CSV table of C-alpha atoms in Angstrom, one decimal:
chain,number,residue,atom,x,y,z
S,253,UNK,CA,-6.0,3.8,-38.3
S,254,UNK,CA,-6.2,1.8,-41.6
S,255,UNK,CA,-6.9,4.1,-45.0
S,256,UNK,CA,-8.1,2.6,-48.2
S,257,UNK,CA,-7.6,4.8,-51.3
S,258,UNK,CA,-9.1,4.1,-53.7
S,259,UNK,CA,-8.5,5.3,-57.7
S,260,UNK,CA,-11.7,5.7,-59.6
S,261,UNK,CA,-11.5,4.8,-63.5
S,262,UNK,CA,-11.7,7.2,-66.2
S,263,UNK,CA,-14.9,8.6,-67.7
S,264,UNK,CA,-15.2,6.7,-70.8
S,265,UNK,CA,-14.2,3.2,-69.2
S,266,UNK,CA,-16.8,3.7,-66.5
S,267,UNK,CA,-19.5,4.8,-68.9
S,268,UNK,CA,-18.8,1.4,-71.2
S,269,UNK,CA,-18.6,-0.4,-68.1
S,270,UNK,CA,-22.2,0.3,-67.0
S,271,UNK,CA,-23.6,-1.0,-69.7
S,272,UNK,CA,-26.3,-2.9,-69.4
S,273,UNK,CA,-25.3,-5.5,-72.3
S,274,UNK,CA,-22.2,-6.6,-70.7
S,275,UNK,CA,-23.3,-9.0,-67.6
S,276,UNK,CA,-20.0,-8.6,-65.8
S,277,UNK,CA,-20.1,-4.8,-65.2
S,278,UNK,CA,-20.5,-3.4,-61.6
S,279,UNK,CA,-22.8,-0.7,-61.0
S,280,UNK,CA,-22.2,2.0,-58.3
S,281,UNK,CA,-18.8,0.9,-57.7
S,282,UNK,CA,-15.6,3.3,-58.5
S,283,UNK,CA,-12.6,0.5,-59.0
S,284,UNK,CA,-12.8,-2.1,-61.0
S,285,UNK,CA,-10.2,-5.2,-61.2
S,286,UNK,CA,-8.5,-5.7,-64.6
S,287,UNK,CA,-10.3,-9.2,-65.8
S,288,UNK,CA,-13.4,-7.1,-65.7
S,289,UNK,CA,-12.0,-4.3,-67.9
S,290,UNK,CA,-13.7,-4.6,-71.7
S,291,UNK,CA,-10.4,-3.3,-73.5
S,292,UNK,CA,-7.3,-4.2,-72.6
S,293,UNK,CA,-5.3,-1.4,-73.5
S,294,UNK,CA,-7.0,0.5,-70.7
S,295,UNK,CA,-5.1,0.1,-67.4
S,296,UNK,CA,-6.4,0.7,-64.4
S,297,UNK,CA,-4.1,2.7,-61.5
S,298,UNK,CA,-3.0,0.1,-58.7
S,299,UNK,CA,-5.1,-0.4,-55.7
S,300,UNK,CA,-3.3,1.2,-52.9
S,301,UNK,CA,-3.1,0.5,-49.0
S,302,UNK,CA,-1.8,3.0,-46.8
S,303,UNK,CA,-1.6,2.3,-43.1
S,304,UNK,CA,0.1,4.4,-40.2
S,305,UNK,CA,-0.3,4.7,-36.4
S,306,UNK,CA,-3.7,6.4,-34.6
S,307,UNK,CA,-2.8,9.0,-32.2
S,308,UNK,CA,-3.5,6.5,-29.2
S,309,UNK,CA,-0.9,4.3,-30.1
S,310,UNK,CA,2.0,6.9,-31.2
S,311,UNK,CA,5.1,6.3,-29.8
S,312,UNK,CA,6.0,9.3,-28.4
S,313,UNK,CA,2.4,9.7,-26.5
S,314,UNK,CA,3.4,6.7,-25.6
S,315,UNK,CA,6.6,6.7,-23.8
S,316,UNK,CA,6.2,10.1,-22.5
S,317,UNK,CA,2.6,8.7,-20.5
S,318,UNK,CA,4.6,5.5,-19.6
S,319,UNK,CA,7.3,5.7,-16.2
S,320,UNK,CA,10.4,5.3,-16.9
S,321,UNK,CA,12.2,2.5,-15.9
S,322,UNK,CA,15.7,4.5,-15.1
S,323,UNK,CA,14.3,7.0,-12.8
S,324,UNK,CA,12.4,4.9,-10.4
S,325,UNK,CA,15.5,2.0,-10.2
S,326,UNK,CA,18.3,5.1,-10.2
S,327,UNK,CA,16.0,6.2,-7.0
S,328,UNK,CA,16.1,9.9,-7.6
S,329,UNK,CA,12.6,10.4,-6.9
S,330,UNK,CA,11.2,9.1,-3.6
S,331,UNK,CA,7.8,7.3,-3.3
S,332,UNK,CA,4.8,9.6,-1.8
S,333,UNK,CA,4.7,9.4,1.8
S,334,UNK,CA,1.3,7.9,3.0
S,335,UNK,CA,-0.6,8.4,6.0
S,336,UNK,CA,-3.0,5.6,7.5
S,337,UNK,CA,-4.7,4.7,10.4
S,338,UNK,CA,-7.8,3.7,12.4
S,339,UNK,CA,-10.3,5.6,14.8
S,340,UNK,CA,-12.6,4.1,17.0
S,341,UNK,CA,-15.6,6.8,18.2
S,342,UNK,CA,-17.6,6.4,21.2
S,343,UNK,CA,-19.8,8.5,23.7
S,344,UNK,CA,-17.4,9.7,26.1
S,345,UNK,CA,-13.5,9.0,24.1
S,346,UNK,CA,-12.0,8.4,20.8
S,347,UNK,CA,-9.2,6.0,20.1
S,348,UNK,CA,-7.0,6.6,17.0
S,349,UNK,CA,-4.2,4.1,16.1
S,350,UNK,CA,-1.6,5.2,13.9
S,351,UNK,CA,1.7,3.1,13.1
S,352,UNK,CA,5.5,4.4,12.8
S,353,UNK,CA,7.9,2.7,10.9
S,354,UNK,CA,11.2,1.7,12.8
S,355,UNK,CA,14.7,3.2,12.3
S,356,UNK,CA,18.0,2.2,10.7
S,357,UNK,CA,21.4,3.0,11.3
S,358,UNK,CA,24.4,2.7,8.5
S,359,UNK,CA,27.3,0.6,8.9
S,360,UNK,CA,30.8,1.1,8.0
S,361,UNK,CA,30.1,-1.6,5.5
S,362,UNK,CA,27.3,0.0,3.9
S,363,UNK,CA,24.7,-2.2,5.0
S,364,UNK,CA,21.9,-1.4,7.5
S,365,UNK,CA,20.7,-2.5,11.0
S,366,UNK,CA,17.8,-1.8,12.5
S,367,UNK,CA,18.4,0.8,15.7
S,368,UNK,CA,14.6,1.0,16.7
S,369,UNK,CA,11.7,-0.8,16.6
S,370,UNK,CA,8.6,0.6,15.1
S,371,UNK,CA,5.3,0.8,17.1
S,372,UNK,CA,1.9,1.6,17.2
S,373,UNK,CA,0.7,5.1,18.4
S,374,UNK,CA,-2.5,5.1,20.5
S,375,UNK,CA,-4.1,8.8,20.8
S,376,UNK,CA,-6.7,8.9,23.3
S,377,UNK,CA,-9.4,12.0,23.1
S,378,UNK,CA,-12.0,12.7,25.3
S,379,UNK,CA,-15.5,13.9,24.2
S,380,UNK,CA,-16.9,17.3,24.8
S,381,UNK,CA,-20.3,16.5,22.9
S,382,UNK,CA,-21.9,14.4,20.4
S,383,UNK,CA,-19.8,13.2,18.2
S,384,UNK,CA,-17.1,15.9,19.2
S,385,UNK,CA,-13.7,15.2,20.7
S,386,UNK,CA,-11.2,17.9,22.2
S,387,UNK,CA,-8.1,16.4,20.3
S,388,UNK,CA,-6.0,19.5,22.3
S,389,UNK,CA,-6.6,17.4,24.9
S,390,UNK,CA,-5.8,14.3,23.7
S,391,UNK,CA,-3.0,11.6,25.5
S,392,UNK,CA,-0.7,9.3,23.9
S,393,UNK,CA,0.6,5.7,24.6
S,394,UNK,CA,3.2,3.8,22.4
S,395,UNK,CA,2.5,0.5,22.4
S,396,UNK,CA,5.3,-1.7,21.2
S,397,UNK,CA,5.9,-5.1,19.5
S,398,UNK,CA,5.8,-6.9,22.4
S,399,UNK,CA,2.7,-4.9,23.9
S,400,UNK,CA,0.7,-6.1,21.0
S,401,UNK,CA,1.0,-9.7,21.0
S,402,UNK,CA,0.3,-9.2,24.8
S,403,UNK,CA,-2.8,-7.7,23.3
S,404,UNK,CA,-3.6,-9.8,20.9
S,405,UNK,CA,-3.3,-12.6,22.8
S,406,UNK,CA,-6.2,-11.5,25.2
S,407,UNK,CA,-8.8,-13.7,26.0
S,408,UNK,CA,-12.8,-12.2,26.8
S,409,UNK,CA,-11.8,-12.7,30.6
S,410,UNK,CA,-8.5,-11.4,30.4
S,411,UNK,CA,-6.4,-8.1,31.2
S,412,UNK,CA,-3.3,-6.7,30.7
S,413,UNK,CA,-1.4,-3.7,32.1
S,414,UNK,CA,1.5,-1.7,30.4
S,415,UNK,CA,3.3,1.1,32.2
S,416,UNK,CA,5.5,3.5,30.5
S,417,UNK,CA,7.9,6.3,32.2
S,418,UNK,CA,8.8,8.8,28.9
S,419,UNK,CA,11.4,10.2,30.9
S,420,UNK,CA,13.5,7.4,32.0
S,421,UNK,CA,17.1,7.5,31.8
S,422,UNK,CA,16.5,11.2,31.8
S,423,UNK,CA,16.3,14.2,34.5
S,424,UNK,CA,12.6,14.1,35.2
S,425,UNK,CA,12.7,10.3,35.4
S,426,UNK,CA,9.6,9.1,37.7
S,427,UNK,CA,7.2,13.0,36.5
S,428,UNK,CA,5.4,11.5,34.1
S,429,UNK,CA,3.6,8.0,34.6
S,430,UNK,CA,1.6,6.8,32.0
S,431,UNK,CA,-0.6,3.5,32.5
S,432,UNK,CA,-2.5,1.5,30.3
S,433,UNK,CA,-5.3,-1.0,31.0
S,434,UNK,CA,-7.5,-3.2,29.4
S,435,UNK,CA,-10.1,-4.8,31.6
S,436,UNK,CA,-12.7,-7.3,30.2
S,437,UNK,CA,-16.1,-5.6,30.6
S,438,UNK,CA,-18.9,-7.3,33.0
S,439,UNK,CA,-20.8,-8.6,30.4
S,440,UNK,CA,-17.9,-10.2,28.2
S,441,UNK,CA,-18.9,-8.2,24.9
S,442,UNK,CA,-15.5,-6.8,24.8
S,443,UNK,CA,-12.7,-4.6,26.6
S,444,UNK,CA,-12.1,-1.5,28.4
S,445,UNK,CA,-9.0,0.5,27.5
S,446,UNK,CA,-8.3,2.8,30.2
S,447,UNK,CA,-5.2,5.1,29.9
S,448,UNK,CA,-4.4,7.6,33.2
S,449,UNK,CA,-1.6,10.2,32.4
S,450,UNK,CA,-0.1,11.9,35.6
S,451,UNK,CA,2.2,14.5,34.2
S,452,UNK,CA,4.1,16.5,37.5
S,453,UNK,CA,6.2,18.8,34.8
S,454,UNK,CA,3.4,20.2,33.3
S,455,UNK,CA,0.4,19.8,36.2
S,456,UNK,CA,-1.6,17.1,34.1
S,457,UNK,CA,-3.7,14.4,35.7
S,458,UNK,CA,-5.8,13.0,32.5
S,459,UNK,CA,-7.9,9.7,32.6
S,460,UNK,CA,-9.4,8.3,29.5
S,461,UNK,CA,-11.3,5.5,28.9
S,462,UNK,CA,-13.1,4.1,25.5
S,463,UNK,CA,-15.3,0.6,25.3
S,464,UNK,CA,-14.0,-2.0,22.6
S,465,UNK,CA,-16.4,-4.6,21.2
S,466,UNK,CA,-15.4,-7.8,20.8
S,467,UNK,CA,-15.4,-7.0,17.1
S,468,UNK,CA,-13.5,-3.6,17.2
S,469,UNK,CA,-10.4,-6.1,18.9
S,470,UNK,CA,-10.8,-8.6,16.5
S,471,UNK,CA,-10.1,-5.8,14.0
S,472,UNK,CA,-7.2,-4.3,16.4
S,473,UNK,CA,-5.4,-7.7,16.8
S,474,UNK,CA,-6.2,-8.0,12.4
S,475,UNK,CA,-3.8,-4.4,12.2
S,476,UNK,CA,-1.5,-5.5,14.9
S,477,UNK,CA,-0.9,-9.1,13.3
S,478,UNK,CA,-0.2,-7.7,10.0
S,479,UNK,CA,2.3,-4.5,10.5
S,480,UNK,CA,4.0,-6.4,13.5
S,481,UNK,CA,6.8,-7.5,11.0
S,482,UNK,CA,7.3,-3.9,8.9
S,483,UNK,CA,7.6,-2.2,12.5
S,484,UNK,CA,10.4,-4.8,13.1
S,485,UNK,CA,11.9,-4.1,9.6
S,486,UNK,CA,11.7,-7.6,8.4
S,487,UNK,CA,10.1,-6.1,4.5
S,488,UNK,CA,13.6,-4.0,4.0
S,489,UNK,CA,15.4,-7.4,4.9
S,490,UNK,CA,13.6,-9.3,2.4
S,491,UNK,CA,13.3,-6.9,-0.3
S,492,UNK,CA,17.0,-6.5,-0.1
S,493,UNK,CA,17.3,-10.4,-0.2
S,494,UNK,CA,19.4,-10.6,-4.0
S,495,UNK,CA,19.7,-14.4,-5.8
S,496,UNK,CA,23.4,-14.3,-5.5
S,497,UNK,CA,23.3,-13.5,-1.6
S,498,UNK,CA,21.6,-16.8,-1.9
S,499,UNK,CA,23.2,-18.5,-3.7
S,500,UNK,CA,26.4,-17.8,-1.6
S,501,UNK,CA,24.8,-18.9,1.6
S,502,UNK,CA,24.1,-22.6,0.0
S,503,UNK,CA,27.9,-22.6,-1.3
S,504,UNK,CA,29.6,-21.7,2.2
S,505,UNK,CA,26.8,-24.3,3.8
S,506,UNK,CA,26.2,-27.6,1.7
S,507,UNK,CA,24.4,-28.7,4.2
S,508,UNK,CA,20.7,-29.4,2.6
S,509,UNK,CA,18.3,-27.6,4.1
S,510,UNK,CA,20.5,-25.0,6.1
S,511,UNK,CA,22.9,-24.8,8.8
S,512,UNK,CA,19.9,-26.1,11.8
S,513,UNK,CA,21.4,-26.7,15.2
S,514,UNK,CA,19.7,-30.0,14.9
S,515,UNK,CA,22.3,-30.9,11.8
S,516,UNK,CA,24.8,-30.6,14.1
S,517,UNK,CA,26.6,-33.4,15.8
């Protein structure tokens, strides 16, 4: 914030300066500058500026309302953890659509590989009135990378079946049978998703089945398109991509344009 003080003249010069017979004289003004003055021995204090910081712009409000740079790159504090997902709400079901990120193993070198894919969690719930769904009741289905380009790549006459045994490999391989299918409805406006659960350990035998438009695929096949490369942890590869990694891979390959197959002889 800019402050002007200013020094008002003594009595007697500002009461011969108002005079009406000297033509140079300002009225209703307390500073006068020296040419004006009628007597020269009278000096006038300096005009005087002073000028400091408003509160909005003071540095420590500043810096303490700013991040700071060290704790976010020293990586003591971790990022929030967000939630997100998409629902789709008909008469008789619900289908939610959740994503979860893939896993990473360390090496002996420090670096990291990727030791699972990430997928895409449908939750299937069936209604029990108006707008009400029994999500106690609800079954799951994982649908993998390669289950959602199978998706994607639908056509409106085309279907696709997925079947998944949770407990293979295990003890109670071949008691729980999940399928998935998605059928092109009669009139072409979209697909039917149609997930049976038969569940021997637990004396389950759950069939679900939810309409989706045209549209609601379109916007599927939008969610699948975009997260299909973070559920394959292709972000963590580039964002740990550093120039000098780079740069090393031209210097051990001089080869413009990379080491193709089809540059070889």
């Amino acid at each position: 914030m800019l402050q002007l003080k200013l020094h008002s003249i003594p009595s007697s010069l500002s009461s011969s300066s108002s005079s009406s017979s000297n033509p140079l004289c300002l009225q209703n003004h307390s500073f006068l500058s020296p040419k004006f003055l009628p007597f020269s021995s009278v000096t006038p204090k300096p005009f005087s500026i002073t000028c400091r910081h408003s509160d909005l712009f003071d540095q420590k409000t500043f810096s303490s309302s700013a991040p700071s740079s060290s704790s976010s790159s020293s990586g003591g504090a971790l990022p929030p953890r967000v939630y997100v997902g998409h629902s789709i709400y008909k008469g008789k079901a619900a289908l939610s659509i959740t994503p979860r990120p893939p896993e990473f193993a360390p090496l002996d070198s420090g670096a990291f590989k990727i030791s699972r894919e990430g997928y895409v969690l449908l939750q299937f719930a069936p209604a029990i009135a108006s707008r009400q769904y029994d999500w106690t009741r609800k079954q799951v289905f994982s649908l993998s990378v390669g289950e959602m380009g199978t998706v994607i790549s639908l056509g409106a006459r085309e279907s696709c079946e997925f079947f998944h045994d949770p407990m293979k490999g295990k003890s109670d391989e071949g008691k729980v049978r999940k399928v998935l299918k998605v059928d092109p409805l009669p009139d072409g406006s979209g697909h039917m998703f149609n997930l049976s659960v038969q569940n021997r350990i637990v004396n389950v035998d759950e069939n679900i089945y939810i309409p989706v438009s045209r549209a609601e695929l379109t916007v599927l096949s939008s969610i699948f398109n975009f997260i299909m490369p973070y559920l394959l942890g292709w972000h963590t590869f580039a964002n740990s991509i550093k120039p000098e990694d780079s740069r090393g891979a031209n210097n051990a390959n001089p080869t413009y344009g990379g080491d193709y197959e089809w540059n070889r002889l």
